[in-house]
Coordinates of C-alpha atoms in Angstrom, one line a residue:
Chain A
M1 CA -39.6 14.4 -57.5
A2 CA -36.0 14.8 -56.3
Y3 CA -34.9 17.5 -54.0
V4 CA -34.2 20.8 -55.8
S5 CA -31.8 23.3 -54.2
V6 CA -32.6 26.9 -53.5
K7 CA -30.5 29.9 -53.3
G8 CA -30.5 32.9 -50.9
G9 CA -30.7 33.2 -47.2
E10 CA -26.9 33.5 -46.6
R11 CA -27.3 36.3 -44.1
A12 CA -30.1 34.6 -42.2
I13 CA -28.0 31.4 -42.1
S14 CA -24.9 33.1 -40.7
N15 CA -26.9 35.0 -38.1
A16 CA -28.7 31.8 -37.1
H17 CA -25.3 30.1 -36.6
A18 CA -24.1 33.1 -34.5
W19 CA -27.1 32.6 -32.3
L20 CA -26.5 28.9 -32.2
D21 CA -23.0 29.7 -30.8
E22 CA -24.4 32.0 -28.2
A23 CA -27.1 29.5 -27.3
R24 CA -24.4 26.8 -26.9
R25 CA -22.5 28.9 -24.5
G26 CA -25.7 29.6 -22.4
D27 CA -25.5 32.0 -19.5
T28 CA -22.0 33.6 -19.5
N29 CA -22.2 34.0 -15.7
V30 CA -21.9 30.2 -15.5
P31 CA -18.4 28.9 -16.1
E32 CA -17.7 27.4 -19.5
L33 CA -17.6 23.6 -19.7
G34 CA -14.1 22.3 -20.6
V35 CA -13.5 19.4 -23.0
A36 CA -11.6 17.6 -20.3
Q37 CA -14.6 17.9 -17.9
I38 CA -16.8 16.3 -20.5
R39 CA -14.3 13.5 -21.1
E40 CA -13.9 12.8 -17.4
Q41 CA -17.4 13.5 -16.0
L42 CA -19.7 12.6 -18.9
S43 CA -17.7 9.6 -19.9
L44 CA -20.6 7.3 -20.8
A45 CA -21.9 9.9 -23.3
V46 CA -18.3 10.0 -24.7
D47 CA -18.2 6.2 -24.9
R48 CA -21.5 6.1 -26.8
V49 CA -20.4 8.8 -29.3
M50 CA -17.1 7.0 -29.9
M51 CA -18.8 3.7 -30.7
E52 CA -21.6 5.0 -32.9
G53 CA -19.2 7.5 -34.4
S54 CA -16.9 4.5 -35.0
C55 CA -13.8 6.4 -33.8
Y56 CA -12.2 5.7 -30.5
D57 CA -10.9 9.1 -29.4
P58 CA -12.2 10.3 -26.0
D59 CA -11.0 13.9 -26.5
L60 CA -12.6 14.3 -29.9
A61 CA -15.8 12.7 -28.8
A62 CA -15.9 15.1 -25.8
L63 CA -15.3 18.1 -28.1
A64 CA -18.1 16.8 -30.4
I65 CA -20.5 16.6 -27.5
K66 CA -19.6 20.2 -26.5
Q67 CA -20.1 21.4 -30.1
A68 CA -23.4 19.5 -30.4
R69 CA -24.7 21.0 -27.2
G70 CA -25.0 17.5 -25.7
D71 CA -27.0 16.2 -28.7
V72 CA -25.4 12.8 -28.9
T73 CA -26.7 11.9 -32.4
E74 CA -25.3 15.2 -33.7
A75 CA -22.0 14.5 -32.0
I76 CA -21.9 11.1 -33.6
F77 CA -22.4 12.7 -37.0
L78 CA -19.5 15.1 -36.3
L79 CA -17.1 12.3 -35.4
R80 CA -18.1 10.2 -38.5
A81 CA -17.4 13.3 -40.6
Y82 CA -14.0 13.8 -39.0
R83 CA -12.9 10.2 -39.5
T84 CA -13.4 10.5 -43.3
T85 CA -10.5 13.1 -43.3
L86 CA -8.0 10.6 -42.1
S87 CA -6.2 7.9 -44.1
R88 CA -6.3 4.2 -43.1
F89 CA -3.0 2.7 -41.9
G90 CA -4.5 -0.8 -41.7
A91 CA -6.3 -3.1 -39.3
S92 CA -5.4 -4.1 -35.8
E93 CA -4.8 -7.7 -34.6
P94 CA -8.2 -8.9 -33.2
I95 CA -8.4 -7.7 -29.6
N96 CA -8.2 -10.5 -27.0
T97 CA -10.9 -10.0 -24.4
T98 CA -9.7 -12.9 -22.3
K99 CA -6.6 -10.8 -21.6
M100 CA -8.8 -7.8 -20.5
S101 CA -7.9 -6.0 -17.3
V102 CA -11.3 -6.5 -16.0
A103 CA -13.1 -3.7 -14.1
R104 CA -16.5 -5.5 -14.2
R105 CA -17.5 -9.0 -15.0
V106 CA -20.8 -10.6 -14.1
S107 CA -22.7 -13.7 -15.2
A108 CA -26.4 -14.1 -14.7
A109 CA -26.2 -17.8 -15.7
F110 CA -23.2 -19.2 -13.8
K111 CA -23.2 -18.4 -10.1
D112 CA -19.7 -19.8 -9.6
I113 CA -18.1 -18.6 -12.8
P114 CA -14.3 -19.1 -12.8
G115 CA -12.8 -15.7 -12.0
G116 CA -15.8 -14.6 -10.0
Q117 CA -18.5 -12.1 -10.2
I118 CA -17.0 -8.6 -10.1
L119 CA -19.5 -5.7 -10.0
G120 CA -17.1 -2.8 -10.8
P121 CA -18.4 0.8 -11.2
T122 CA -22.1 0.0 -11.9
F123 CA -25.5 1.7 -11.7
D124 CA -27.0 -1.7 -10.9
Y125 CA -28.3 -2.0 -7.3
T126 CA -28.4 1.8 -7.0
H127 CA -31.8 3.1 -5.9
R128 CA -32.2 5.5 -8.8
L129 CA -33.0 8.3 -6.4
I130 CA -31.7 11.8 -7.3
D131 CA -28.6 12.5 -5.2
F132 CA -29.1 16.1 -4.2
G133 CA -25.6 16.0 -2.7
L134 CA -24.1 16.0 -6.2
S135 CA -25.4 19.6 -6.8
D136 CA -22.7 20.8 -4.4
D137 CA -18.9 20.3 -4.9
K138 CA -17.6 17.7 -2.6
T139 CA -14.7 15.4 -2.4
V140 CA -15.4 11.9 -3.4
P141 CA -13.7 9.3 -1.2
A142 CA -11.4 6.9 -3.0
A143 CA -12.9 3.5 -3.9
P144 CA -11.9 0.8 -1.5
L145 CA -9.1 -1.6 -2.4
G146 CA -9.2 -5.3 -2.1
D147 CA -6.2 -7.2 -0.7
T148 CA -5.2 -8.9 -3.9
P149 CA -6.0 -7.8 -7.4
V150 CA -8.4 -9.8 -9.5
A151 CA -6.8 -12.4 -11.9
E152 CA -5.1 -10.9 -14.9
H153 CA -6.6 -13.4 -17.3
I154 CA -10.2 -14.3 -16.7
P155 CA -11.4 -17.3 -18.8
A156 CA -14.3 -16.9 -21.2
I157 CA -17.6 -18.7 -20.5
A158 CA -16.7 -21.3 -23.1
S159 CA -14.4 -22.7 -20.5
V160 CA -17.3 -23.4 -18.2
F161 CA -18.8 -25.7 -20.8
A162 CA -15.5 -27.1 -22.0
H163 CA -15.9 -30.6 -20.6
E164 CA -19.5 -31.0 -21.9
A165 CA -19.6 -29.5 -25.4
L166 CA -22.9 -27.8 -24.6
L167 CA -22.0 -24.5 -26.1
E168 CA -21.9 -24.0 -29.8
P169 CA -18.3 -23.2 -31.0
A170 CA -17.8 -19.8 -32.6
P171 CA -17.4 -19.7 -36.4
T172 CA -13.8 -19.5 -37.5
D173 CA -12.2 -17.3 -40.2
A174 CA -12.9 -18.2 -43.8
D175 CA -10.4 -20.7 -45.2
D176 CA -9.6 -18.5 -48.2
G177 CA -8.1 -15.9 -45.7
A178 CA -10.6 -13.2 -46.9
E179 CA -10.5 -10.0 -44.9
P180 CA -13.6 -9.3 -42.8
Y181 CA -16.4 -7.3 -44.4
D182 CA -15.8 -3.6 -44.0
L183 CA -18.9 -1.3 -44.2
T184 CA -16.6 1.8 -44.3
R185 CA -15.2 0.5 -47.6
Q186 CA -18.0 -1.7 -49.0
P187 CA -21.7 -1.0 -49.4
M188 CA -24.4 -2.8 -47.5
A189 CA -25.1 -6.1 -49.3
F190 CA -27.4 -9.0 -48.6
P191 CA -27.4 -11.7 -47.5
A192 CA -25.0 -10.3 -44.9
G193 CA -22.3 -12.4 -43.2
R194 CA -22.0 -12.4 -39.4
D195 CA -18.9 -10.1 -39.7
Q196 CA -20.9 -7.5 -41.6
R197 CA -23.9 -7.8 -39.3
L198 CA -21.7 -7.3 -36.2
Q199 CA -20.0 -4.3 -37.6
A200 CA -23.3 -2.7 -38.5
L201 CA -24.7 -3.5 -35.0
A202 CA -21.6 -2.1 -33.3
R203 CA -22.1 1.2 -35.1
G204 CA -25.9 1.0 -34.8
D205 CA -28.1 3.3 -32.8
E206 CA -28.3 2.2 -29.2
G207 CA -32.0 3.1 -28.9
F208 CA -33.0 1.2 -32.0
L209 CA -31.1 -1.9 -31.0
L210 CA -32.5 -1.7 -27.4
S211 CA -36.1 -1.5 -28.7
L212 CA -35.5 -4.4 -31.1
A213 CA -34.0 -6.5 -28.4
Y214 CA -36.9 -5.6 -26.1
A215 CA -39.5 -6.5 -28.7
S216 CA -37.8 -9.8 -29.4
Q217 CA -37.8 -10.7 -25.7
R218 CA -41.5 -9.8 -25.5
G219 CA -42.5 -12.1 -28.4
W220 CA -41.8 -10.2 -31.6
G221 CA -38.8 -12.5 -32.1
N222 CA -37.7 -15.8 -30.8
T223 CA -34.9 -15.2 -28.4
H224 CA -35.1 -16.5 -24.8
P225 CA -31.6 -15.6 -23.8
L226 CA -29.7 -15.6 -20.5
C227 CA -26.8 -13.3 -20.0
G228 CA -23.9 -15.7 -20.0
E229 CA -21.4 -13.0 -19.3
I230 CA -20.7 -9.3 -19.4
R231 CA -17.2 -8.0 -19.0
M232 CA -15.8 -4.5 -19.2
G233 CA -12.2 -3.3 -18.9
E234 CA -9.1 -2.4 -20.8
V235 CA -7.6 -4.4 -23.6
A236 CA -4.4 -3.7 -25.5
V237 CA -4.6 -2.9 -29.2
E238 CA -1.9 -4.6 -31.3
F239 CA -1.0 -3.5 -34.8
T240 CA 1.6 -4.7 -37.2
P241 CA 3.1 -1.8 -39.1
E242 CA 4.4 -2.7 -42.5
E243 CA 7.9 -1.2 -41.9
L244 CA 8.3 -3.3 -38.7
G245 CA 6.8 -6.6 -39.7
F246 CA 6.0 -7.6 -36.1
P247 CA 3.0 -6.6 -34.0
I248 CA 3.3 -3.9 -31.4
E249 CA 0.9 -2.5 -28.8
V250 CA -0.2 0.9 -29.8
G251 CA -2.4 1.7 -26.8
E252 CA -5.2 0.4 -24.6
I253 CA -8.9 0.9 -25.1
T254 CA -11.9 0.2 -22.8
V255 CA -14.5 -2.2 -24.2
T256 CA -17.7 -3.9 -23.1
E257 CA -18.4 -7.5 -24.2
C258 CA -21.6 -9.5 -23.8
Q259 CA -22.3 -13.1 -24.4
M260 CA -25.9 -14.1 -24.5
I261 CA -26.8 -17.7 -24.5
S262 CA -30.1 -19.3 -25.7
N263 CA -31.0 -23.0 -25.7
F264 CA -31.4 -24.8 -29.0
E265 CA -33.2 -28.1 -29.3
G266 CA -31.0 -29.5 -32.0
S267 CA -31.5 -30.4 -35.6
A268 CA -30.4 -33.2 -38.0
E269 CA -26.9 -31.6 -38.2
S270 CA -26.4 -30.1 -34.8
P271 CA -26.9 -31.6 -31.3
P272 CA -29.0 -29.8 -28.7
Q273 CA -26.8 -27.1 -27.2
F274 CA -26.7 -23.5 -26.2
T275 CA -26.3 -20.9 -29.0
R276 CA -24.6 -17.6 -28.6
G277 CA -25.3 -14.0 -29.4
Y278 CA -22.4 -11.6 -29.2
G279 CA -22.1 -8.0 -28.4
L280 CA -19.0 -5.8 -28.3
T281 CA -18.7 -2.0 -27.9
F282 CA -16.1 0.6 -27.3
G283 CA -16.2 2.1 -23.8
H284 CA -18.5 1.1 -21.0
N285 CA -22.0 0.5 -22.5
E286 CA -23.8 -2.6 -21.3
R287 CA -27.2 -1.6 -22.6
K288 CA -25.8 -1.5 -26.1
A289 CA -23.6 -4.6 -25.8
M290 CA -26.6 -6.7 -24.4
S291 CA -29.0 -5.4 -27.1
M292 CA -26.4 -6.1 -29.8
A293 CA -26.0 -9.7 -28.5
I294 CA -29.8 -10.3 -28.5
V295 CA -30.2 -8.8 -32.0
D296 CA -27.2 -10.8 -33.3
R297 CA -28.8 -14.0 -32.1
A298 CA -32.2 -13.1 -33.5
L299 CA -30.6 -12.5 -36.9
R300 CA -29.2 -16.0 -36.9
H301 CA -32.7 -17.5 -37.0
A302 CA -32.1 -19.4 -40.2
E303 CA -29.1 -21.2 -38.8
V304 CA -31.2 -22.7 -36.0
G305 CA -34.2 -23.4 -38.1
E306 CA -36.5 -20.7 -36.6
A307 CA -39.1 -19.0 -38.9
G308 CA -38.0 -15.5 -39.6
V309 CA -41.3 -13.7 -39.3
H310 CA -40.4 -10.7 -37.0
A311 CA -38.7 -7.4 -37.7
V312 CA -35.7 -8.2 -35.5
Q313 CA -35.0 -11.4 -37.5
D314 CA -35.0 -9.5 -40.9
E315 CA -31.5 -8.5 -41.6
E316 CA -32.4 -6.0 -44.3
F317 CA -34.8 -4.3 -42.0
V318 CA -32.4 -4.2 -39.1
L319 CA -29.2 -3.3 -40.9
Y320 CA -30.7 -0.7 -43.3
H321 CA -32.2 1.2 -40.4
S322 CA -29.8 0.8 -37.5
D323 CA -27.4 3.7 -38.5
N324 CA -28.6 6.9 -36.8
V325 CA -26.5 9.2 -39.0
E326 CA -28.3 7.9 -42.1
A327 CA -31.7 7.7 -40.4
S328 CA -31.4 11.2 -38.9
G329 CA -30.3 12.6 -42.3
F330 CA -33.2 11.1 -44.2
V331 CA -35.8 12.0 -41.7
Q332 CA -34.5 15.5 -41.0
H333 CA -33.9 16.4 -44.7
L334 CA -37.6 16.8 -44.9
K335 CA -37.4 20.2 -43.1
L336 CA -35.1 21.7 -45.8
P337 CA -36.9 23.7 -48.5
H338 CA -39.0 21.4 -50.7
Y339 CA -40.8 24.3 -52.5
V340 CA -40.6 22.9 -56.0
D341 CA -41.7 19.4 -54.9
F342 CA -44.6 21.0 -53.1
Q343 CA -45.6 23.2 -56.1
A344 CA -45.8 20.0 -58.2
E345 CA -47.9 18.2 -55.6
L346 CA -50.1 21.2 -55.2
Q347 CA -50.9 21.3 -58.9
F348 CA -51.5 17.5 -58.9
V349 CA -53.9 17.6 -56.0
R350 CA -55.7 20.7 -57.4
R351 CA -56.3 18.8 -60.7
L352 CA -57.5 15.6 -58.9
K353 CA -59.9 17.7 -56.9
K354 CA -61.3 19.5 -60.0
E355 CA -61.8 16.1 -61.8
W356 CA -63.4 14.6 -58.7
E357 CA -65.8 17.6 -58.5
E358 CA -66.6 17.4 -62.2
A359 CA -67.3 13.7 -62.0
R360 CA -69.5 14.2 -59.0
A361 CA -71.5 17.0 -60.7
N362 CA -72.0 14.8 -63.8
S363 CA -73.2 11.9 -61.8
D364 CA -75.5 14.1 -59.7
T365 CA -77.0 15.4 -62.9
S366 CA -77.5 11.9 -64.3
E367 CA -79.0 10.6 -61.1
F368 CA -81.4 13.5 -61.0
A369 CA -82.4 12.9 -64.6
E370 CA -83.0 9.2 -63.8
A371 CA -85.2 10.0 -60.8
A372 CA -87.2 12.5 -62.9
E373 CA -87.9 9.9 -65.5
Chain B
M1 CA 18.6 -20.4 -44.3
K2 CA 18.8 -19.0 -40.8
N3 CA 20.1 -21.3 -38.1
D4 CA 18.3 -21.7 -34.8
V5 CA 20.6 -19.4 -32.9
S6 CA 20.2 -16.4 -35.2
V7 CA 16.4 -16.9 -35.2
E8 CA 16.5 -16.8 -31.4
V9 CA 18.6 -13.7 -31.3
E10 CA 16.3 -12.0 -33.8
S11 CA 13.2 -12.9 -31.9
S12 CA 14.6 -11.6 -28.6
A13 CA 15.6 -8.4 -30.3
I14 CA 12.0 -8.1 -31.5
A15 CA 10.7 -8.8 -28.0
V16 CA 12.9 -6.0 -26.6
R17 CA 11.5 -3.5 -29.2
Q18 CA 7.9 -4.7 -28.6
R19 CA 8.2 -4.1 -24.9
A20 CA 9.5 -0.5 -25.4
H21 CA 6.7 0.2 -27.9
G22 CA 4.0 -1.2 -25.5
L23 CA 5.3 0.7 -22.5
I24 CA 5.5 4.1 -24.3
A25 CA 2.1 3.6 -26.0
K26 CA 0.2 2.5 -22.9
S27 CA 1.6 5.4 -20.7
P28 CA 0.2 8.9 -20.7
H29 CA 2.1 11.3 -22.9
E30 CA 3.0 13.7 -20.1
M31 CA 4.7 11.0 -18.1
V32 CA 6.7 9.8 -21.1
R33 CA 7.7 13.4 -22.0
D34 CA 8.7 14.1 -18.4
L35 CA 11.0 11.0 -18.2
F36 CA 12.8 11.9 -21.5
D37 CA 13.2 15.5 -20.3
R38 CA 15.2 14.2 -17.3
I39 CA 17.8 12.5 -19.5
E40 CA 20.7 14.9 -19.9
N41 CA 22.0 13.7 -23.2
L42 CA 19.8 12.4 -25.9
P43 CA 20.9 11.2 -29.4
N44 CA 20.6 13.7 -32.3
I45 CA 17.7 12.8 -34.4
K46 CA 16.8 13.2 -38.0
Q47 CA 13.2 12.7 -39.2
V48 CA 12.8 10.0 -41.8
R49 CA 9.3 11.0 -42.8
P50 CA 6.8 13.6 -41.6
T51 CA 4.8 12.5 -38.5
D52 CA 1.2 12.0 -39.4
T53 CA -2.1 10.8 -38.0
G54 CA -4.4 8.2 -39.6
L55 CA -6.7 5.4 -38.5
I56 CA -6.6 1.7 -37.9
M57 CA -9.7 -0.5 -37.9
V58 CA -9.9 -2.2 -34.6
R59 CA -11.0 -5.8 -34.9
G60 CA -12.8 -8.2 -32.6
K61 CA -13.6 -11.8 -32.8
V62 CA -17.1 -13.3 -33.1
G63 CA -18.0 -14.7 -29.7
G64 CA -14.6 -13.4 -28.4
D65 CA -12.8 -16.4 -29.9
G66 CA -14.1 -16.9 -33.4
A67 CA -13.8 -15.3 -36.9
R68 CA -12.6 -11.7 -37.1
F69 CA -15.0 -8.7 -37.6
N70 CA -14.4 -4.9 -37.8
L71 CA -15.5 -3.1 -34.7
G72 CA -14.6 0.5 -35.2
E73 CA -11.7 2.8 -35.9
L74 CA -8.9 4.2 -33.7
P75 CA -6.8 7.3 -34.6
L76 CA -3.1 6.5 -34.6
T77 CA -0.1 8.8 -35.0
R78 CA 3.1 7.5 -36.5
A79 CA 6.7 8.8 -36.6
A80 CA 10.0 7.6 -38.1
L81 CA 13.4 9.0 -37.2
R82 CA 17.1 8.1 -37.3
I83 CA 19.6 8.6 -34.5
D84 CA 23.4 9.2 -34.5
G85 CA 24.4 5.6 -34.6
G86 CA 22.2 5.0 -37.7
Q87 CA 19.4 3.2 -36.0
V88 CA 16.0 3.9 -37.4
G89 CA 13.1 4.1 -34.9
I90 CA 9.4 3.7 -35.8
G91 CA 6.7 4.9 -33.5
Y92 CA 2.9 4.2 -33.6
V93 CA 0.8 5.5 -30.8
A94 CA -3.0 5.6 -30.4
G95 CA -4.3 9.2 -30.4
R96 CA -3.4 12.4 -32.2
N97 CA -0.3 13.4 -30.3
S98 CA 2.7 13.8 -32.5
D99 CA 5.2 14.2 -29.7
H100 CA 4.0 10.9 -28.1
A101 CA 4.6 9.1 -31.5
E102 CA 8.0 10.7 -31.9
L103 CA 9.1 9.7 -28.4
A104 CA 8.0 6.1 -29.3
A105 CA 10.1 6.3 -32.4
L106 CA 13.0 7.7 -30.4
A107 CA 12.7 4.9 -27.9
D108 CA 12.5 2.3 -30.7
A109 CA 15.8 3.7 -32.1
M110 CA 17.5 3.9 -28.7
V111 CA 16.5 0.4 -27.7
Q112 CA 18.3 -1.0 -30.8
S113 CA 21.5 0.9 -29.9
E114 CA 24.2 -0.4 -27.6
T115 CA 25.1 3.2 -26.7
W116 CA 21.6 4.3 -25.8
G117 CA 19.8 1.1 -24.8
G118 CA 21.0 1.2 -21.2
V119 CA 20.0 4.8 -20.6
L120 CA 16.6 4.3 -22.1
E121 CA 16.0 1.2 -19.9
E122 CA 17.0 2.9 -16.7
K123 CA 15.5 6.3 -17.2
V124 CA 12.4 5.6 -19.1
L125 CA 11.3 2.0 -19.5
V126 CA 11.8 0.8 -15.9
P127 CA 9.8 3.8 -14.4
L128 CA 7.1 3.3 -17.1
A129 CA 6.9 -0.4 -16.4
D130 CA 6.5 0.4 -12.7
A131 CA 3.8 2.9 -13.3
V132 CA 1.9 0.6 -15.7
R133 CA 2.1 -2.2 -13.2
D134 CA 1.0 0.0 -10.2
K135 CA -2.0 1.3 -12.2
K136 CA -3.0 -2.3 -13.1
T137 CA -2.6 -3.4 -9.6
E138 CA -4.7 -0.6 -8.2
N139 CA -7.5 -1.2 -10.7
G140 CA -7.3 -4.9 -10.0
R141 CA -7.6 -4.3 -6.3
K142 CA -10.6 -1.9 -6.8
A143 CA -12.2 -4.6 -8.9
A144 CA -11.4 -7.2 -6.2
A145 CA -13.2 -5.0 -3.6
T146 CA -16.4 -5.3 -5.6
K147 CA -16.2 -9.1 -6.0
V148 CA -19.4 -10.8 -4.7
D149 CA -20.5 -14.2 -3.8
F150 CA -24.1 -14.6 -4.8
F151 CA -25.8 -17.4 -3.1
T152 CA -29.1 -19.1 -3.7
M153 CA -31.4 -19.5 -0.8
V154 CA -31.5 -23.0 0.6
R155 CA -34.8 -24.1 2.1
T156 CA -34.2 -24.9 5.7
R157 CA -37.7 -24.8 7.1
K158 CA -38.9 -28.2 8.2
E159 CA -41.9 -29.8 6.7
K160 CA -45.1 -29.3 8.7

């Protein structure tokens, strides 16, 4: 039975919301958190909300985190709702990650990768011990500066293989010039192209993708990847306004890119080579970019002749369940009043029970009669 | 048909406008506003259409170099205005700041004007280019300080 709405409770609802506002503020003896403080000091939460909210706006994401009391999934919902109020001016030129101003760039596969291994601001190699010093205000010393800046253009991993043709080439745009699939305009449809899958994964829940990627590494999947490259930094966004007719830079955004590589033994059509899984996210989020790349590769099982028997390889399972706004809405709607549904179920179960008892009583009687005979 | 010379002139005029757009858009709004405020005389402006905010879909490429896909959206504010000499300026800047987009439109109009191009270059574009370059250099040097040389252990112990 479908959900039936109920009336009443307005006063209780508005009082509950007033208490929510008070609870959000917490102890008023503690200074209120500013949006700029969230944007600057909880920047990785801001990055996650921007990516899964599919809207690159650090101030709005910080405000949404404040409004949601730090509930990241709720903040993502707020940002998604906001973006539906704006009209679409068009689409950017594809960002060029080889022109990224790199803050971090590492490869687990190539020790001597051209451009070098650049750690950047990373949690890696920290001891994961609570730093009690952070509970007091203190001045942070400036990060040390190297003598010469890193190269402005750092080549992609494809260049490492360039002379050997050991890395599969990336698929190119369709010949018919079709625009990439857009989930904000078109419904989910199957079979999904790689463009549709990557858009869904980019917007997808980090925890869901992380668990799928982990499962596929542990055997519920068939990926044995190495991290070819992770890079994080700023890229310019170019857009061609209709009234200008030429592309202009409209700003810079921070993105994280991950290239996972897996070996492939070859088939009748393709020689043995390394295949790629690709991850790209707004902001600095390596866990998400790496998970996305692993899941992207797992979903390509048919292209490399792998049997698709695991959940991570099933595009309907993955894409239908990766969106946390939809998932959260469907799970959480169960707590809204379902009184009419429950009345119907109650009557049904009562009737079944009565019939079951009657049937049992009859059979008891007939068994007793048989025994007596 | 356009001859080669006119195509060249046109493409260099576009490059000049692209540079102004990029510098304004990539610089913080307060810095751009402050530089314009220091110019004593600015052209009179007339708005061509109301400034508004919308979204563009940011695209990536599969594998970084392949087919395009849609990554996520970016709020963008646009403005269009006309200055004294008749030049129309268009501004598109990431974010929701109307003043930033209107300054980008003003710069786009001024850069097309013989009267205003020089002032804009000296008072706004050169300082912005310096600031953008300094910030890039500083970040590039911070990154350089975290560059490592991983090495794999070489077995040096002699056989027993």
